[in-house]
PDB file of C-alpha atoms and ligand atoms in Angstrom:
ATOM      1  CA  MET A   9     -19.948  -3.945  -1.689  1.00 58.00           C
ATOM      2  CA  GLN A  10     -18.844  -7.013   0.123  1.00 91.00           C
ATOM      3  CA  ARG A  11     -17.453  -6.357   3.589  1.00 96.00           C
ATOM      4  CA  ASN A  12     -15.254  -9.458   3.469  1.00 97.00           C
ATOM      5  CA  ALA A  13     -13.568  -8.518   0.195  1.00 98.00           C
ATOM      6  CA  PRO A  14      -9.863  -7.605   0.392  1.00 98.00           C
ATOM      7  CA  VAL A  15      -8.444  -4.114   0.829  1.00 98.00           C
ATOM      8  CA  GLY A  16      -6.228  -3.224  -2.159  1.00 98.00           C
ATOM      9  CA  VAL A  17      -2.851  -1.681  -1.346  1.00 98.00           C
ATOM     10  CA  PHE A  18      -0.615  -0.192  -4.011  1.00 98.00           C
ATOM     11  CA  ASP A  19       2.906   1.235  -4.354  1.00 98.00           C
ATOM     12  CA  SER A  20       5.482   1.755  -7.100  1.00 98.00           C
ATOM     13  CA  GLY A  21       7.345  -1.211  -5.643  1.00 98.00           C
ATOM     14  CA  HIS A  22       8.219  -2.492  -2.175  1.00 98.00           C
ATOM     15  CA  GLY A  23       7.727   0.766  -0.240  1.00 98.00           C
ATOM     16  CA  GLY A  24       4.026   0.203   0.401  1.00 98.00           C
ATOM     17  CA  ILE A  25       4.927  -2.869   2.431  1.00 98.00           C
ATOM     18  CA  SER A  26       5.845  -0.430   5.254  1.00 98.00           C
ATOM     19  CA  VAL A  27       2.212   0.759   5.170  1.00 98.00           C
ATOM     20  CA  LEU A  28       0.820  -2.754   4.711  1.00 98.00           C
ATOM     21  CA  ARG A  29       2.441  -3.915   7.955  1.00 97.00           C
ATOM     22  CA  GLU A  30       0.715  -1.045   9.818  1.00 98.00           C
ATOM     23  CA  LEU A  31      -2.596  -1.948   8.166  1.00 98.00           C
ATOM     24  CA  VAL A  32      -2.260  -5.608   9.173  1.00 98.00           C
ATOM     25  CA  ARG A  33      -1.290  -4.610  12.730  1.00 98.00           C
ATOM     26  CA  ARG A  34      -4.424  -2.495  13.107  1.00 98.00           C
ATOM     27  CA  MET A  35      -6.849  -4.711  11.150  1.00 98.00           C
ATOM     28  CA  PRO A  36      -5.557  -8.282  11.506  1.00 98.00           C
ATOM     29  CA  CYS A  37      -8.844  -9.860  10.382  1.00 98.00           C
ATOM     30  CA  GLU A  38      -8.982  -8.041   7.041  1.00 98.00           C
ATOM     31  CA  ASP A  39      -7.756  -9.625   3.810  1.00 98.00           C
ATOM     32  CA  PHE A  40      -5.237  -7.498   1.894  1.00 98.00           C
ATOM     33  CA  LEU A  41      -4.220  -7.665  -1.760  1.00 98.00           C
ATOM     34  CA  TYR A  42      -0.917  -5.844  -2.367  1.00 98.00           C
ATOM     35  CA  PHE A  43       0.330  -4.767  -5.773  1.00 98.00           C
ATOM     36  CA  GLY A  44       3.867  -3.410  -6.196  1.00 98.00           C
ATOM     37  CA  ASP A  45       4.786  -1.989  -9.583  1.00 98.00           C
ATOM     38  CA  SER A  46       8.525  -2.766  -9.416  1.00 97.00           C
ATOM     39  CA  ALA A  47       8.691  -3.170 -13.217  1.00 97.00           C
ATOM     40  CA  ASN A  48       8.033   0.578 -13.492  1.00 97.00           C
ATOM     41  CA  ALA A  49       9.801   1.778 -10.309  1.00 97.00           C
ATOM     42  CA  PRO A  50      11.019   4.317  -9.424  1.00 97.00           C
ATOM     43  CA  TYR A  51       8.061   6.664  -9.926  1.00 97.00           C
ATOM     44  CA  GLY A  52       9.830   9.686  -8.390  1.00 96.00           C
ATOM     45  CA  PRO A  53      11.774  10.787 -11.503  1.00 96.00           C
ATOM     46  CA  ARG A  54       8.820  10.243 -13.907  1.00 97.00           C
ATOM     47  CA  THR A  55       6.457  12.894 -15.236  1.00 96.00           C
ATOM     48  CA  THR A  56       3.228  13.527 -13.356  1.00 96.00           C
ATOM     49  CA  GLU A  57       1.209  12.224 -16.346  1.00 97.00           C
ATOM     50  CA  SER A  58       3.151   8.978 -16.422  1.00 98.00           C
ATOM     51  CA  VAL A  59       2.574   8.367 -12.687  1.00 98.00           C
ATOM     52  CA  GLN A  60      -1.116   9.171 -13.135  1.00 98.00           C
ATOM     53  CA  GLN A  61      -1.413   6.562 -15.891  1.00 98.00           C
ATOM     54  CA  LEU A  62       0.449   3.896 -13.939  1.00 98.00           C
ATOM     55  CA  THR A  63      -1.580   4.607 -10.792  1.00 98.00           C
ATOM     56  CA  LEU A  64      -4.923   4.409 -12.615  1.00 98.00           C
ATOM     57  CA  ALA A  65      -3.850   1.112 -14.200  1.00 98.00           C
ATOM     58  CA  ALA A  66      -2.814  -0.312 -10.806  1.00 98.00           C
ATOM     59  CA  ALA A  67      -6.103   0.802  -9.208  1.00 98.00           C
ATOM     60  CA  GLU A  68      -8.093  -0.826 -12.000  1.00 98.00           C
ATOM     61  CA  ARG A  69      -6.190  -4.055 -11.539  1.00 98.00           C
ATOM     62  CA  LEU A  70      -6.920  -4.152  -7.776  1.00 98.00           C
ATOM     63  CA  LEU A  71     -10.580  -3.258  -8.215  1.00 97.00           C
ATOM     64  CA  ASP A  72     -11.012  -5.827 -10.996  1.00 97.00           C
ATOM     65  CA  ALA A  73      -9.672  -8.359  -8.494  1.00 98.00           C
ATOM     66  CA  GLY A  74     -12.624  -7.465  -6.225  1.00 97.00           C
ATOM     67  CA  CYS A  75     -11.088  -5.058  -3.678  1.00 98.00           C
ATOM     68  CA  LYS A  76     -13.569  -3.139  -1.531  1.00 98.00           C
ATOM     69  CA  ALA A  77     -11.246  -0.170  -0.900  1.00 98.00           C
ATOM     70  CA  LEU A  78      -7.977   1.215  -2.152  1.00 98.00           C
ATOM     71  CA  VAL A  79      -4.944   2.375  -0.179  1.00 98.00           C
ATOM     72  CA  VAL A  80      -2.400   4.286  -2.255  1.00 98.00           C
ATOM     73  CA  ALA A  81       0.630   3.429  -0.105  1.00 98.00           C
ATOM     74  CA  CYS A  82       2.869   5.725  -2.136  1.00 98.00           C
ATOM     75  CA  ASN A  83       3.374   9.443  -1.463  1.00 98.00           C
ATOM     76  CA  THR A  84       4.369  10.028  -5.093  1.00 98.00           C
ATOM     77  CA  ALA A  85       1.278   8.360  -6.591  1.00 98.00           C
ATOM     78  CA  THR A  86      -0.915  10.130  -4.023  1.00 98.00           C
ATOM     79  CA  ALA A  87       0.561  13.526  -4.923  1.00 97.00           C
ATOM     80  CA  ALA A  88       0.087  12.882  -8.646  1.00 97.00           C
ATOM     81  CA  ALA A  89      -3.183  10.976  -8.847  1.00 97.00           C
ATOM     82  CA  ILE A  90      -5.328  10.880  -5.695  1.00 97.00           C
ATOM     83  CA  ASP A  91      -7.851  13.437  -7.027  1.00 97.00           C
ATOM     84  CA  LEU A  92      -8.227  11.486 -10.291  1.00 98.00           C
ATOM     85  CA  LEU A  93      -8.722   8.230  -8.393  1.00 98.00           C
ATOM     86  CA  ARG A  94     -11.354   9.741  -6.110  1.00 97.00           C
ATOM     87  CA  GLN A  95     -13.254  11.122  -9.106  1.00 97.00           C
ATOM     88  CA  ARG A  96     -13.149   7.801 -10.912  1.00 97.00           C
ATOM     89  CA  TYR A  97     -13.948   5.589  -7.920  1.00 97.00           C
ATOM     90  CA  ASP A  98     -16.340   7.707  -5.876  1.00 96.00           C
ATOM     91  CA  GLN A  99     -18.259   4.692  -4.543  1.00 95.00           C
ATOM     92  CA  ILE A 100     -15.427   3.195  -2.495  1.00 96.00           C
ATOM     93  CA  PRO A 101     -12.951   4.419   0.149  1.00 98.00           C
ATOM     94  CA  VAL A 102      -9.743   5.651  -1.535  1.00 98.00           C
ATOM     95  CA  VAL A 103      -7.040   6.488   1.004  1.00 98.00           C
ATOM     96  CA  GLY A 104      -3.735   8.172   0.182  1.00 98.00           C
ATOM     97  CA  ILE A 105      -0.569   8.971   2.110  1.00 98.00           C
ATOM     98  CA  GLU A 106       1.247  12.271   2.493  1.00 95.00           C
ATOM     99  CA  PRO A 107       4.399  13.344   4.362  1.00 96.00           C
ATOM    100  CA  ALA A 108       3.647  13.567   8.112  1.00 96.00           C
ATOM    101  CA  LEU A 109       4.568  17.243   8.300  1.00 95.00           C
ATOM    102  CA  LYS A 110       1.594  18.215  10.448  1.00 93.00           C
ATOM    103  CA  PRO A 111       2.496  16.174  13.560  1.00 93.00           C
ATOM    104  CA  ALA A 112       6.169  17.163  13.219  1.00 94.00           C
ATOM    105  CA  VAL A 113       5.355  20.873  13.202  1.00 93.00           C
ATOM    106  CA  LEU A 114       2.117  21.241  15.162  1.00 89.00           C
ATOM    107  CA  GLU A 115       2.066  18.521  17.781  1.00 83.00           C
ATOM    108  CA  ASN A 116       5.703  18.637  18.676  1.00 82.00           C
ATOM    109  CA  ASP A 117       6.901  22.094  17.773  1.00 81.00           C
ATOM    110  CA  HIS A 118      10.142  21.207  16.024  1.00 93.00           C
ATOM    111  CA  PRO A 119      11.688  24.450  14.699  1.00 94.00           C
ATOM    112  CA  HIS A 120      13.807  22.742  11.981  1.00 96.00           C
ATOM    113  CA  VAL A 121      12.162  19.889  10.077  1.00 97.00           C
ATOM    114  CA  LEU A 122      13.774  17.873   7.286  1.00 98.00           C
ATOM    115  CA  VAL A 123      11.372  16.249   4.806  1.00 98.00           C
ATOM    116  CA  MET A 124      12.852  13.390   2.781  1.00 98.00           C
ATOM    117  CA  ALA A 125      10.778  12.248  -0.205  1.00 98.00           C
ATOM    118  CA  THR A 126      10.895  11.723  -3.967  1.00 97.00           C
ATOM    119  CA  GLU A 127      11.507  14.585  -6.390  1.00 96.00           C
ATOM    120  CA  MET A 128       7.889  14.395  -7.537  1.00 96.00           C
ATOM    121  CA  THR A 129       6.316  14.496  -4.078  1.00 97.00           C
ATOM    122  CA  LEU A 130       8.406  17.542  -3.192  1.00 97.00           C
ATOM    123  CA  ARG A 131       7.555  19.395  -6.388  1.00 95.00           C
ATOM    124  CA  GLU A 132       3.797  18.645  -6.580  1.00 94.00           C
ATOM    125  CA  GLU A 133       1.186  21.241  -5.670  1.00 93.00           C
ATOM    126  CA  LYS A 134      -0.145  19.046  -2.836  1.00 92.00           C
ATOM    127  CA  PHE A 135       3.123  19.290  -0.897  1.00 95.00           C
ATOM    128  CA  HIS A 136       3.531  23.000  -1.631  1.00 95.00           C
ATOM    129  CA  ARG A 137       0.129  23.618  -0.058  1.00 95.00           C
ATOM    130  CA  GLN A 138       1.157  21.533   2.974  1.00 94.00           C
ATOM    131  CA  MET A 139       4.375  23.536   3.322  1.00 94.00           C
ATOM    132  CA  GLU A 140       2.533  26.843   3.078  1.00 94.00           C
ATOM    133  CA  SER A 141       0.307  25.860   6.008  1.00 93.00           C
ATOM    134  CA  TYR A 142       3.215  25.207   8.322  1.00 93.00           C
ATOM    135  CA  GLN A 143       6.132  27.323   7.191  1.00 89.00           C
ATOM    136  CA  ASP A 144       5.422  30.146   9.641  1.00 93.00           C
ATOM    137  CA  ARG A 145       5.805  27.627  12.484  1.00 94.00           C
ATOM    138  CA  ALA A 146       9.023  25.907  11.390  1.00 95.00           C
ATOM    139  CA  GLU A 147      11.882  26.012   8.951  1.00 95.00           C
ATOM    140  CA  ILE A 148      11.150  23.180   6.503  1.00 96.00           C
ATOM    141  CA  TYR A 149      13.952  21.677   4.400  1.00 97.00           C
ATOM    142  CA  ARG A 150      13.223  19.475   1.376  1.00 97.00           C
ATOM    143  CA  LEU A 151      15.574  16.628   0.532  1.00 98.00           C
ATOM    144  CA  PRO A 152      14.947  14.306  -2.438  1.00 98.00           C
ATOM    145  CA  ALA A 153      16.504  10.893  -1.783  1.00 98.00           C
ATOM    146  CA  PRO A 154      16.016   8.690  -4.886  1.00 97.00           C
ATOM    147  CA  GLY A 155      19.001   6.527  -3.906  1.00 97.00           C
ATOM    148  CA  ILE A 156      17.032   5.102  -0.967  1.00 98.00           C
ATOM    149  CA  VAL A 157      14.253   3.927  -3.296  1.00 98.00           C
ATOM    150  CA  GLU A 158      16.801   2.193  -5.542  1.00 97.00           C
ATOM    151  CA  SER A 159      18.510   0.601  -2.561  1.00 97.00           C
ATOM    152  CA  VAL A 160      15.262  -0.781  -1.048  1.00 97.00           C
ATOM    153  CA  GLU A 161      14.107  -2.034  -4.476  1.00 97.00           C
ATOM    154  CA  GLN A 162      17.321  -4.065  -4.541  1.00 96.00           C
ATOM    155  CA  GLY A 163      16.723  -5.353  -1.023  1.00 96.00           C
ATOM    156  CA  ARG A 164      19.488  -3.269   0.621  1.00 97.00           C
ATOM    157  CA  VAL A 165      18.147  -1.657   3.804  1.00 96.00           C
ATOM    158  CA  ASP A 166      21.533  -1.266   5.474  1.00 95.00           C
ATOM    159  CA  GLY A 167      25.254  -1.444   4.772  1.00 96.00           C
ATOM    160  CA  PRO A 168      28.218   0.818   3.916  1.00 96.00           C
ATOM    161  CA  GLU A 169      27.040   1.773   0.411  1.00 97.00           C
ATOM    162  CA  LEU A 170      23.674   3.013   1.689  1.00 98.00           C
ATOM    163  CA  GLU A 171      25.276   4.830   4.619  1.00 97.00           C
ATOM    164  CA  ALA A 172      27.807   6.547   2.320  1.00 98.00           C
ATOM    165  CA  TYR A 173      24.896   7.788   0.169  1.00 98.00           C
ATOM    166  CA  LEU A 174      22.965   9.023   3.201  1.00 98.00           C
ATOM    167  CA  ARG A 175      25.987  10.834   4.668  1.00 97.00           C
ATOM    168  CA  GLU A 176      26.565  12.507   1.316  1.00 97.00           C
ATOM    169  CA  ILE A 177      23.001  13.838   0.925  1.00 98.00           C
ATOM    170  CA  LEU A 178      22.759  14.820   4.616  1.00 97.00           C
ATOM    171  CA  ARG A 179      26.078  16.719   4.608  1.00 96.00           C
ATOM    172  CA  PRO A 180      24.506  20.125   3.738  1.00 95.00           C
ATOM    173  CA  TYR A 181      22.408  19.863   6.940  1.00 95.00           C
ATOM    174  CA  GLU A 182      25.305  19.153   9.298  1.00 91.00           C
ATOM    175  CA  THR A 183      25.214  22.652  10.746  1.00 92.00           C
ATOM    176  CA  VAL A 184      21.404  22.920  10.858  1.00 94.00           C
ATOM    177  CA  PRO A 185      19.834  22.026  14.242  1.00 95.00           C
ATOM    178  CA  ILE A 186      17.327  19.553  12.760  1.00 96.00           C
ATOM    179  CA  THR A 187      15.350  17.686  15.418  1.00 95.00           C
ATOM    180  CA  ALA A 188      12.656  16.092  13.221  1.00 97.00           C
ATOM    181  CA  VAL A 189      12.895  14.038  10.034  1.00 98.00           C
ATOM    182  CA  VAL A 190       9.726  13.311   8.040  1.00 98.00           C
ATOM    183  CA  LEU A 191       9.889  10.133   5.954  1.00 98.00           C
ATOM    184  CA  GLY A 192       7.814  11.310   2.983  1.00 98.00           C
ATOM    185  CA  CYS A 193       8.277   8.151   0.918  1.00 98.00           C
ATOM    186  CA  THR A 194       7.028   4.718   1.914  1.00 98.00           C
ATOM    187  CA  HIS A 195      10.334   3.086   0.976  1.00 98.00           C
ATOM    188  CA  PHE A 196      12.149   5.081   3.672  1.00 98.00           C
ATOM    189  CA  PRO A 197      10.882   3.446   6.917  1.00 98.00           C
ATOM    190  CA  PHE A 198      12.937   0.367   5.940  1.00 98.00           C
ATOM    191  CA  VAL A 199      16.145   2.399   6.265  1.00 98.00           C
ATOM    192  CA  ARG A 200      15.055   4.325   9.337  1.00 97.00           C
ATOM    193  CA  GLY A 201      17.946   2.937  11.434  1.00 96.00           C
ATOM    194  CA  ALA A 202      20.539   4.011   8.856  1.00 97.00           C
ATOM    195  CA  ILE A 203      18.994   7.506   8.609  1.00 98.00           C
ATOM    196  CA  GLU A 204      19.070   7.890  12.410  1.00 96.00           C
ATOM    197  CA  ARG A 205      22.718   6.826  12.511  1.00 95.00           C
ATOM    198  CA  CYS A 206      23.762   9.097   9.647  1.00 96.00           C
ATOM    199  CA  MET A 207      22.041  12.189  11.109  1.00 95.00           C
ATOM    200  CA  GLY A 208      24.797  12.159  13.722  1.00 89.00           C
ATOM    201  CA  HIS A 209      22.547  13.459  16.534  1.00 92.00           C
ATOM    202  CA  PRO A 210      19.198  12.330  17.965  1.00 94.00           C
ATOM    203  CA  VAL A 211      16.137  13.169  15.856  1.00 96.00           C
ATOM    204  CA  THR A 212      12.454  12.273  16.021  1.00 96.00           C
ATOM    205  CA  ILE A 213      11.324  10.363  12.949  1.00 97.00           C
ATOM    206  CA  TYR A 214       7.829  10.855  11.497  1.00 97.00           C
ATOM    207  CA  ASP A 215       6.356   8.165   9.255  1.00 97.00           C
ATOM    208  CA  GLY A 216       2.924   8.570   7.641  1.00 97.00           C
ATOM    209  CA  GLY A 217       2.222   4.795   7.678  1.00 98.00           C
ATOM    210  CA  PRO A 218       0.514   4.480  11.092  1.00 97.00           C
ATOM    211  CA  GLY A 219      -1.734   7.511  10.396  1.00 97.00           C
ATOM    212  CA  THR A 220      -2.702   6.080   7.006  1.00 98.00           C
ATOM    213  CA  ALA A 221      -3.624   2.753   8.611  1.00 98.00           C
ATOM    214  CA  ARG A 222      -5.780   4.549  11.220  1.00 98.00           C
ATOM    215  CA  GLU A 223      -7.466   6.601   8.495  1.00 98.00           C
ATOM    216  CA  THR A 224      -8.142   3.442   6.427  1.00 98.00           C
ATOM    217  CA  ARG A 225      -9.807   1.829   9.423  1.00 98.00           C
ATOM    218  CA  ARG A 226     -11.962   4.927  10.028  1.00 98.00           C
ATOM    219  CA  ARG A 227     -12.986   5.082   6.360  1.00 98.00           C
ATOM    220  CA  LEU A 228     -13.929   1.383   6.254  1.00 98.00           C
ATOM    221  CA  GLU A 229     -15.915   1.758   9.465  1.00 98.00           C
ATOM    222  CA  ARG A 230     -17.766   4.801   8.161  1.00 97.00           C
ATOM    223  CA  ALA A 231     -18.649   2.958   4.933  1.00 97.00           C
ATOM    224  CA  ASP A 232     -19.746  -0.077   6.970  1.00 97.00           C
ATOM    225  CA  LEU A 233     -17.079  -2.123   5.221  1.00 98.00           C
ATOM    226  CA  LEU A 234     -15.046  -3.540   8.103  1.00 98.00           C
ATOM    227  CA  THR A 235     -14.885  -7.312   7.899  1.00 98.00           C
ATOM    228  CA  ASP A 236     -17.116  -9.279  10.260  1.00 97.00           C
ATOM    229  CA  ARG A 237     -14.626 -12.160  10.419  1.00 96.00           C
ATOM    230  CA  THR A 238     -12.799 -12.703  13.690  1.00 97.00           C
ATOM    231  CA  THR A 239     -10.004 -14.942  12.405  1.00 97.00           C
ATOM    232  CA  PRO A 240      -6.686 -13.685  10.932  1.00 97.00           C
ATOM    233  CA  GLY A 241      -7.059 -12.392   7.371  1.00 98.00           C
ATOM    234  CA  ARG A 242      -5.059 -13.355   4.304  1.00 98.00           C
ATOM    235  CA  VAL A 243      -2.317 -11.161   2.848  1.00 98.00           C
ATOM    236  CA  GLU A 244      -1.631 -11.707  -0.846  1.00 98.00           C
ATOM    237  CA  LEU A 245       1.452 -10.067  -2.357  1.00 98.00           C
ATOM    238  CA  THR A 246       1.658  -9.431  -6.102  1.00 98.00           C
ATOM    239  CA  ASN A 247       4.087  -7.472  -8.276  1.00 98.00           C
ATOM    240  CA  SER A 248       4.443  -6.426 -11.929  1.00 98.00           C
ATOM    241  CA  ARG A 249       7.837  -8.177 -11.671  1.00 97.00           C
ATOM    242  CA  PRO A 250       6.711 -11.538 -10.231  1.00 97.00           C
ATOM    243  CA  GLU A 251      10.226 -12.453  -9.052  1.00 97.00           C
ATOM    244  CA  ALA A 252      10.108  -9.376  -6.780  1.00 97.00           C
ATOM    245  CA  VAL A 253       7.375 -10.880  -4.564  1.00 98.00           C
ATOM    246  CA  ALA A 254       9.947 -12.751  -2.470  1.00 97.00           C
ATOM    247  CA  LEU A 255      11.571  -9.466  -1.404  1.00 98.00           C
ATOM    248  CA  SER A 256       8.183  -7.930  -0.507  1.00 98.00           C
ATOM    249  CA  LYS A 257       7.553 -10.984   1.654  1.00 97.00           C
ATOM    250  CA  ARG A 258      10.902 -10.562   3.414  1.00 97.00           C
ATOM    251  CA  LEU A 259      10.277  -6.859   4.036  1.00 97.00           C
ATOM    252  CA  LEU A 260       6.828  -7.601   5.456  1.00 97.00           C
ATOM    253  CA  GLU A 261       8.421  -9.930   7.968  1.00 93.00           C
ATOM    254  CA  LEU A 262      11.143  -7.435   9.091  1.00 83.00           C
TER     255      LEU A 262
HETATM  256  N1  LIG B 308       7.294   4.645  -2.333  1.00 78.97           N
HETATM  257  C1  LIG B 308       7.003   5.785  -3.099  1.00 78.97           C
HETATM  258  C2  LIG B 308       6.597   6.979  -2.272  1.00 78.97           C
HETATM  259  O1  LIG B 308       6.060   6.819  -1.192  1.00 78.97           O
HETATM  260  C3  LIG B 308       7.698   6.104  -4.367  1.00 78.97           C
HETATM  261  C4  LIG B 308       9.108   5.715  -4.636  1.00 78.97           C
HETATM  262  C5  LIG B 308       9.445   5.788  -6.133  1.00 78.97           C
HETATM  263  O2  LIG B 308       8.978   4.915  -6.847  1.00 78.97           O
HETATM  264  O3  LIG B 308      10.147   6.737  -6.547  1.00 78.97           O
HETATM  265  O4  LIG B 308       6.764   8.100  -2.673  1.00 78.97           O
END
């Protein structure tokens, strides 16, 4: 496998751009090929089988384009399909993302942790196993927030409509002393400021993007696949809805 081939990065839409910017920050000399499946977003309300099919198709597309590794920059697709992908593509690094519950509970000892993600991520076996490992250390609350995905897909990362939605879904937690919020969907880091404001009190935010970028680097290194170039790499953005590429580009520059 060619060490100077691009790293493929995939999400249901624009969310994975929040992971892509961490990847570029940590590996500026790598080439990246991003594919957002905005034509089929959101993935959260779909069936597991449907997300598996879409994820396998996206992976095939990136690997056909010559990618040397695959980053599933989508918690939902990871929860539904990471095992299938690893079985099918056992010769290359396949990295997924999951809600950063571990650092919230173990490293920082927050007694009340709110996990915001898609319906599918929160209902899949993978997340249930994660919760079981930590629930004796903290009270963990699960909050599906599909409205954030819709908002980001439309390019709205702020504003009164988004804030009204956030206040509405956060209302049941007003009396809970939450000190940590886990962003378990890659669309959510774009609205981090609005979430912080709408919580109404200071919270620590946990985003799985930086950890996923570190893990990708480790996996490439272990497979001897880190680029040997020393000049800035190329980032190519693609989308199943070609007119959506302009928004991905804007989000990458935020
Ligand atoms: N960005 C995705 C995630 O990390 C999925 C959003 C969606 O398509 O519902 O879960």
